[in-house]
mmCIF file of C-alpha atoms in Angstrom:
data_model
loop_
_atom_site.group_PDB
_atom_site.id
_atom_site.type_symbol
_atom_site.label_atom_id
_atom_site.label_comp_id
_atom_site.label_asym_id
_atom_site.label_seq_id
_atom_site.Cartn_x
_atom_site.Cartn_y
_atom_site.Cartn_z
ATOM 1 C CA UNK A 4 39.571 -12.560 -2.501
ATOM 2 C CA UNK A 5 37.288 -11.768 0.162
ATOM 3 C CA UNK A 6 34.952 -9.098 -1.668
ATOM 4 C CA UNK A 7 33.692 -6.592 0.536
ATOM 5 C CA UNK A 8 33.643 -6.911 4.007
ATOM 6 C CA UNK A 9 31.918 -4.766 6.713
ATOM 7 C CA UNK A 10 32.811 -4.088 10.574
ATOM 8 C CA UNK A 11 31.379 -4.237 12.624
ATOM 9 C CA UNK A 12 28.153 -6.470 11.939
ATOM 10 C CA UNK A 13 26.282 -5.138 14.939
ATOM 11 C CA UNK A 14 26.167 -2.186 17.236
ATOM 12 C CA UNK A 15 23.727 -0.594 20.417
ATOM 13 C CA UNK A 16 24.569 2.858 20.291
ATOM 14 C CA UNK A 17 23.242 5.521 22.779
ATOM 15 C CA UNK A 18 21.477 8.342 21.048
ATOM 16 C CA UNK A 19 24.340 11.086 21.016
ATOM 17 C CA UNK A 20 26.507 8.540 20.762
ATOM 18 C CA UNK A 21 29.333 8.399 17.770
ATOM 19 C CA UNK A 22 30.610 5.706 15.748
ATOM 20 C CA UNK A 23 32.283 4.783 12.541
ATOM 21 C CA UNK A 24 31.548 1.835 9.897
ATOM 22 C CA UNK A 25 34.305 0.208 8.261
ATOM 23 C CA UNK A 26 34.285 -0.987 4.514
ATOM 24 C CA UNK A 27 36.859 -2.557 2.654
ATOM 25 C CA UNK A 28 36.802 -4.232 -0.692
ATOM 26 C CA UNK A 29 39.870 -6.206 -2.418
ATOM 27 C CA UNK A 30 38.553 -5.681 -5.903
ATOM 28 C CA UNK A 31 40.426 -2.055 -7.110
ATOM 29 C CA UNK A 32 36.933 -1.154 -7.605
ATOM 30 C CA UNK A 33 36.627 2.467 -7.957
ATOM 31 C CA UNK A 34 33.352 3.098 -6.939
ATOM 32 C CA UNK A 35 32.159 2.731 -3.390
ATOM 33 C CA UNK A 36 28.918 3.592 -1.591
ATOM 34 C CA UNK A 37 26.774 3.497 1.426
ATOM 35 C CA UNK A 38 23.054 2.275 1.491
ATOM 36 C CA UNK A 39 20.571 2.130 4.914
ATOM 37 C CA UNK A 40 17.679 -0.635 4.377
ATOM 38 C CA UNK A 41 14.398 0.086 5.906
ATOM 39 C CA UNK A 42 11.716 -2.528 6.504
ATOM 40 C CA UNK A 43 9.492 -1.910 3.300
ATOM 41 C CA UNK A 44 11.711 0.965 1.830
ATOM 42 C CA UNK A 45 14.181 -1.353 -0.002
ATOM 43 C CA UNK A 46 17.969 0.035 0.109
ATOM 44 C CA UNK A 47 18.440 4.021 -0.136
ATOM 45 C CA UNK A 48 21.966 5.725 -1.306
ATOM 46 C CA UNK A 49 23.188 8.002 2.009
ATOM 47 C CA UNK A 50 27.312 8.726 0.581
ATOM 48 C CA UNK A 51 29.289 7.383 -2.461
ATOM 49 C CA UNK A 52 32.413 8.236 -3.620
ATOM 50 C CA UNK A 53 34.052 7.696 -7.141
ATOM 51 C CA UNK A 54 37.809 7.260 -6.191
ATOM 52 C CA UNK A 55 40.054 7.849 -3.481
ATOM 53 C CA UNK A 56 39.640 11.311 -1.731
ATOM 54 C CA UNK A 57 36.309 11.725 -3.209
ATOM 55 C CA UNK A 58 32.728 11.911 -1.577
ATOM 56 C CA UNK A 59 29.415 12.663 -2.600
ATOM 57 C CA UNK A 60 25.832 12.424 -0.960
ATOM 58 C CA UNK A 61 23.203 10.414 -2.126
ATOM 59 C CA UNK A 62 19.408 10.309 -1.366
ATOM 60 C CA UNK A 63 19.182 10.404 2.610
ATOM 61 C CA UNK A 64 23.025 12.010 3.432
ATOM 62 C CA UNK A 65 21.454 13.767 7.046
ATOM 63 C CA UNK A 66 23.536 12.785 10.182
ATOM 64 C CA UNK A 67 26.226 10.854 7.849
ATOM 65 C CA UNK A 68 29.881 11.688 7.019
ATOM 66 C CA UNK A 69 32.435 9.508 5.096
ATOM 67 C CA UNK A 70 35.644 9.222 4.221
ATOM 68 C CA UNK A 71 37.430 7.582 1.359
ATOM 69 C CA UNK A 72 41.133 8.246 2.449
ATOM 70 C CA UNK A 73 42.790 4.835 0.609
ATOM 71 C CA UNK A 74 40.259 3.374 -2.268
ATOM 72 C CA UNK A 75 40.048 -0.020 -0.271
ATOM 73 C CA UNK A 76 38.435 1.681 2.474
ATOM 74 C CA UNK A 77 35.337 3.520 2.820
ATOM 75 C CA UNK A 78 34.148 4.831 6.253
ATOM 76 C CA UNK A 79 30.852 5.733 7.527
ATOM 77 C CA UNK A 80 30.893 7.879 10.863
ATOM 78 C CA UNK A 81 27.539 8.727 13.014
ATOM 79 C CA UNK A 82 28.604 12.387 14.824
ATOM 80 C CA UNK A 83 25.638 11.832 17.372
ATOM 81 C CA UNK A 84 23.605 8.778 16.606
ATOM 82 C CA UNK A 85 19.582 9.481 16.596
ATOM 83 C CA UNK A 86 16.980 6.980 16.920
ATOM 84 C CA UNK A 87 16.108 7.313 13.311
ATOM 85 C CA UNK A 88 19.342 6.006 12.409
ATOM 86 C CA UNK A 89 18.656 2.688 13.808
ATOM 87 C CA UNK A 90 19.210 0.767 10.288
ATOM 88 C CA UNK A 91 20.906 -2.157 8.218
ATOM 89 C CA UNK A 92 23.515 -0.286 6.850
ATOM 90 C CA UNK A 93 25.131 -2.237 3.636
ATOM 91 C CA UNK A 94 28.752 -1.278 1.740
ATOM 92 C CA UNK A 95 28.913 -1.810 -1.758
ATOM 93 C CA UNK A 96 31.462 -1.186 -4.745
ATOM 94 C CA UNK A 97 31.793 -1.263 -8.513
ATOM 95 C CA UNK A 98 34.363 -0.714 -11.143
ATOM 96 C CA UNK A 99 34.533 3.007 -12.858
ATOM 97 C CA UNK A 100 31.971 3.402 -15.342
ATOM 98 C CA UNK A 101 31.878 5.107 -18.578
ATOM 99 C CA UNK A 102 28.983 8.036 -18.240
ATOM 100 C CA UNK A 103 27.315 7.276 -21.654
ATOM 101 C CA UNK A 104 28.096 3.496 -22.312
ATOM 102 C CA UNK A 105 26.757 0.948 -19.710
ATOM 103 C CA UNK A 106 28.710 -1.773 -19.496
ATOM 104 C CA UNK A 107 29.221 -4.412 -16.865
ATOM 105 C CA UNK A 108 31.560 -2.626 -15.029
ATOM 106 C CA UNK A 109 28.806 -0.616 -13.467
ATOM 107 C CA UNK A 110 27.561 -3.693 -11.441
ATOM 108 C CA UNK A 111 27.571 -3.081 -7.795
ATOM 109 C CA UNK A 112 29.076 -5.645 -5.343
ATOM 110 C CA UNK A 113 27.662 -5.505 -1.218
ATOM 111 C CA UNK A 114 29.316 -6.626 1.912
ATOM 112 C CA UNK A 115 27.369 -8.521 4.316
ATOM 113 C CA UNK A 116 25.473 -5.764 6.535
ATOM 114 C CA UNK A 117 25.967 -3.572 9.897
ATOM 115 C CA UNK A 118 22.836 -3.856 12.089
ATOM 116 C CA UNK A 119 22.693 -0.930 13.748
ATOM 117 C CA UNK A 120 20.559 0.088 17.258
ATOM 118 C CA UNK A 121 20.206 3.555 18.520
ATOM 119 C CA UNK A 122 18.610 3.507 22.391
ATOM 120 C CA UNK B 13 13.382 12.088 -6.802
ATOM 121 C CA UNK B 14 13.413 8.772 -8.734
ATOM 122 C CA UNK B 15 11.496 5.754 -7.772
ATOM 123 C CA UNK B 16 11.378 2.481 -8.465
ATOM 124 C CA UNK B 17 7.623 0.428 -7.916
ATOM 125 C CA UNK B 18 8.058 -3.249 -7.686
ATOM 126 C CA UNK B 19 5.143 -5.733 -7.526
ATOM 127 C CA UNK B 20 3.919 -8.209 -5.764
ATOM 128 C CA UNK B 21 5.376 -6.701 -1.957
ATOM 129 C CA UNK B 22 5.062 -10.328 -1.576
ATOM 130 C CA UNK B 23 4.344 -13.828 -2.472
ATOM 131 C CA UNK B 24 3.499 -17.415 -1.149
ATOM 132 C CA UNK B 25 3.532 -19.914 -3.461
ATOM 133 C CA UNK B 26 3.938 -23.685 -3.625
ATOM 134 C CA UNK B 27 7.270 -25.797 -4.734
ATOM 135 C CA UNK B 28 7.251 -25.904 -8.267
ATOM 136 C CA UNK B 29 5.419 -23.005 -9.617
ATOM 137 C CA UNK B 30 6.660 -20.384 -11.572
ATOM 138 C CA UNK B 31 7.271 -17.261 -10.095
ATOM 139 C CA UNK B 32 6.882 -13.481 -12.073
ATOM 140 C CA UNK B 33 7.428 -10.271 -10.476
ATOM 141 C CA UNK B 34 8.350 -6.756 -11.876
ATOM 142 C CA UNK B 35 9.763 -3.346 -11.988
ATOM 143 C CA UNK B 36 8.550 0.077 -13.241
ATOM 144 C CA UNK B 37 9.844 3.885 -13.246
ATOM 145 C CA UNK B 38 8.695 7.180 -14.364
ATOM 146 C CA UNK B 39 12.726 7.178 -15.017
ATOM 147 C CA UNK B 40 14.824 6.096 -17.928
ATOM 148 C CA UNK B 41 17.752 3.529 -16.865
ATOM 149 C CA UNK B 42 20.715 2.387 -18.503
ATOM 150 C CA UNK B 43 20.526 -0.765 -16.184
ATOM 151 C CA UNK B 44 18.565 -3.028 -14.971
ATOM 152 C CA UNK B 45 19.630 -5.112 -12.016
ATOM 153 C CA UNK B 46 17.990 -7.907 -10.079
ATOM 154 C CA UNK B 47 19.453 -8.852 -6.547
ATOM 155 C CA UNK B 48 18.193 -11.260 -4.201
ATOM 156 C CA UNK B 49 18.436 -10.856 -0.069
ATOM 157 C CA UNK B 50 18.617 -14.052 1.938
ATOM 158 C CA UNK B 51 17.874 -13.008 5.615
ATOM 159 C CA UNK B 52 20.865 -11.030 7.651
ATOM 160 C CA UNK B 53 22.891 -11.063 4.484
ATOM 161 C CA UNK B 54 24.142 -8.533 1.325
ATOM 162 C CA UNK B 55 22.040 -8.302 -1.937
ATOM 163 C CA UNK B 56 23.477 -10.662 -4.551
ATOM 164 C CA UNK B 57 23.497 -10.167 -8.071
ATOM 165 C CA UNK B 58 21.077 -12.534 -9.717
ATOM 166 C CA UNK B 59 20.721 -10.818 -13.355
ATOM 167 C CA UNK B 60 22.317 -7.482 -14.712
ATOM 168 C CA UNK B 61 20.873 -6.163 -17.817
ATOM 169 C CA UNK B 62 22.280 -3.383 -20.129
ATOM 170 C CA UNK B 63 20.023 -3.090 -23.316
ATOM 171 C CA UNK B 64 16.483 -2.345 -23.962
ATOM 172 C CA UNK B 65 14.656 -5.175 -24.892
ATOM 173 C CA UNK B 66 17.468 -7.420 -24.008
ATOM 174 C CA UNK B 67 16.353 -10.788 -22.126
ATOM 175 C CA UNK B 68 18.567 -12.424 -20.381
ATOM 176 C CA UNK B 69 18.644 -15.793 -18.363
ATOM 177 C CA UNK B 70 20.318 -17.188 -15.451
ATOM 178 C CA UNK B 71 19.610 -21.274 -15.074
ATOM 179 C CA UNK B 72 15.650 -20.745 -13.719
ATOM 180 C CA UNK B 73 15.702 -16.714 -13.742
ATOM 181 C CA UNK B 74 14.738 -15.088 -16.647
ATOM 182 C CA UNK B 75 14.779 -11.086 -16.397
ATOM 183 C CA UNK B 76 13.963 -8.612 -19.582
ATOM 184 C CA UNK B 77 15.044 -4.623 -19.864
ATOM 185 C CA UNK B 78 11.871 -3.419 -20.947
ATOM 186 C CA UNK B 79 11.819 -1.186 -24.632
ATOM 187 C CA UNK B 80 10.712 1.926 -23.460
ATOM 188 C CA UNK B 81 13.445 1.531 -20.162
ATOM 189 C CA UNK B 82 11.461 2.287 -17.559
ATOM 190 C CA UNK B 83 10.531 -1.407 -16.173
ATOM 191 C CA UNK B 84 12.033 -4.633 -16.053
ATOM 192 C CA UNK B 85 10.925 -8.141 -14.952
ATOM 193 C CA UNK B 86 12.276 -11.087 -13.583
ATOM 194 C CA UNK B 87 10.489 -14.769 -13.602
ATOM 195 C CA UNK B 88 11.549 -17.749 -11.537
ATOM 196 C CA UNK B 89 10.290 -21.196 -13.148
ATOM 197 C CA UNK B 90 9.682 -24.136 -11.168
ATOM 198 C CA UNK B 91 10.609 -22.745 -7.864
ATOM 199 C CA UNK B 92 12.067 -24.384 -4.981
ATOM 200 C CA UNK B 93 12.463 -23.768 -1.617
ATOM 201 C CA UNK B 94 15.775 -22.302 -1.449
ATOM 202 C CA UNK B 95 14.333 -19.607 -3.653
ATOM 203 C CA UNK B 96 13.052 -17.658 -0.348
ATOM 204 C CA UNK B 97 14.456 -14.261 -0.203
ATOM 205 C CA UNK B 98 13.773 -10.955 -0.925
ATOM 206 C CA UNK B 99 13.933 -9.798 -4.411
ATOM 207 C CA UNK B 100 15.030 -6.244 -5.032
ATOM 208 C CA UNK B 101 14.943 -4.596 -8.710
ATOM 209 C CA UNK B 102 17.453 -1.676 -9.353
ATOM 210 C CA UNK B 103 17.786 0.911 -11.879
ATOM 211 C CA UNK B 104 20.949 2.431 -12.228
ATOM 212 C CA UNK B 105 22.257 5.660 -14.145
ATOM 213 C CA UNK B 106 25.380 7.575 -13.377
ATOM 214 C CA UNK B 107 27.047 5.544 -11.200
ATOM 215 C CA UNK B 108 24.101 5.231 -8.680
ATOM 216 C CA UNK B 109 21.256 2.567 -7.683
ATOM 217 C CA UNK B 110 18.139 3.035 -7.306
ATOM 218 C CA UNK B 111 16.546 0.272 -5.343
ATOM 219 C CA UNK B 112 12.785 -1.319 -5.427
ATOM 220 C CA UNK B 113 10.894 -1.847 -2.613
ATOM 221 C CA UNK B 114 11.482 -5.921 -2.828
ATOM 222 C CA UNK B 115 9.473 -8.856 -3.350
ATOM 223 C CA UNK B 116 9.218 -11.076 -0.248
ATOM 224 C CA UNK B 117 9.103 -14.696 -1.746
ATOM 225 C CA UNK B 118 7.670 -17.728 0.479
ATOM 226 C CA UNK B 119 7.924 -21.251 -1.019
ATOM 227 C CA UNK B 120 5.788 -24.226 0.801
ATOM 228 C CA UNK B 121 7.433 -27.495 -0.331
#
């Protein structure tokens, strides 16, 4: 049971460049999602997706796009990499929820990070 | 949008103390999480808490939902020097986190 890895776990980009981050999780979770870490601004929500062939956007979803095409996988893909994109980008899944009961299958699980630099 | 303030932004403190830091929102969560950061790695899960006033502990972490569900705190007792990290708080409600800021934690043996 490996949990949830990330590829790759560091990339120079080119600005205008594109790319695509790889998650995958062994775990059936339901739930996956993509955070960016800042120095100082703690871990911010840019896609999620609540099962297979779903997305949604989160806080800071500018300049992203995902794809949840099998529920082990969730991709991240950079159309034309900026600057400001220049991030830790972490991977992270849960079990489904129930909307008005929390329970512990809301906990969130995170891979091991993508450092990511944009020239 | 929602937002989490978490306090100290940091802390240096010698082996053995105990260590307090906390949590507050203008929103109401269902949960309270508390992850810590070691340096090029994930957030792990230290403490997860699901009910107001519920305290919960985990060997020398000790983290409480707060009543009103719009803070949380965690302590660290007797710390030692494999307690540096970053500590992150996080609310969550429907399905999505909503991270502190993080408490950097420096222990001098």
């Amino acid at each position: 049971n490996a949990g949830v890895t990330q590829t790759p776990k560091f990339r120079v980009l080119k600005t205008g460049q594109s790319m695509t981050l790889l998650c995958a999780q062994d775990m059936n979770h339901e739930y996956m999602y993509w955070y960016r870490q800042d120095p100082g601004m703690g871990l911010r929500l840019i896609h999620y997706s609540v099962g297979e062939g779903t997305t949604a956007k989160g806080e800071v979803p500018d300049g992203y796009n995902v794809s949840r095409l099998k529920k082990q996988n969730f991709l991240l893909g950079l159309e034309s990499a900026a600057p400001s994109q220049t991030s830790v980008y972490f991977c992270a899944s849960s079990y489904r929820f129930d909307l008005w009961v929390a329970s512990r299958q809301e906990t969130q699980y995170f891979g091991p990070g993508t450092r990511l630099l944009v020239l | 949008g929602q937002q989490l303030n978490q306090s100290p932004q940091s802390m240096f403190i010698q082996e053995g103390e105990d260590v307090s830091m906390n949590c507050t929102s203008s929103s109401i969560f269902n949960t309270w999480l508390w992850y810590k950061q070691d340096p090029g790695e994930g957030p792990v899960l230290l403490i997860a808490l699901y009910k107001a006033g519920e305290l919960t502990s985990n060997g020398r972490l000790t983290a409480q939902f707060g009543i009103t569900r719009k803070d949380s705190f965690l302590n660290i007792s007797a710390s030692i020097p494999s307690d540096v990290g970053i500590y992150f708080c996080a609310g969550q409600l429907g399905g999505k986190l909503i991270f502190g800021q993080g408490t950097e934690l420096s222990v001098k043996p």
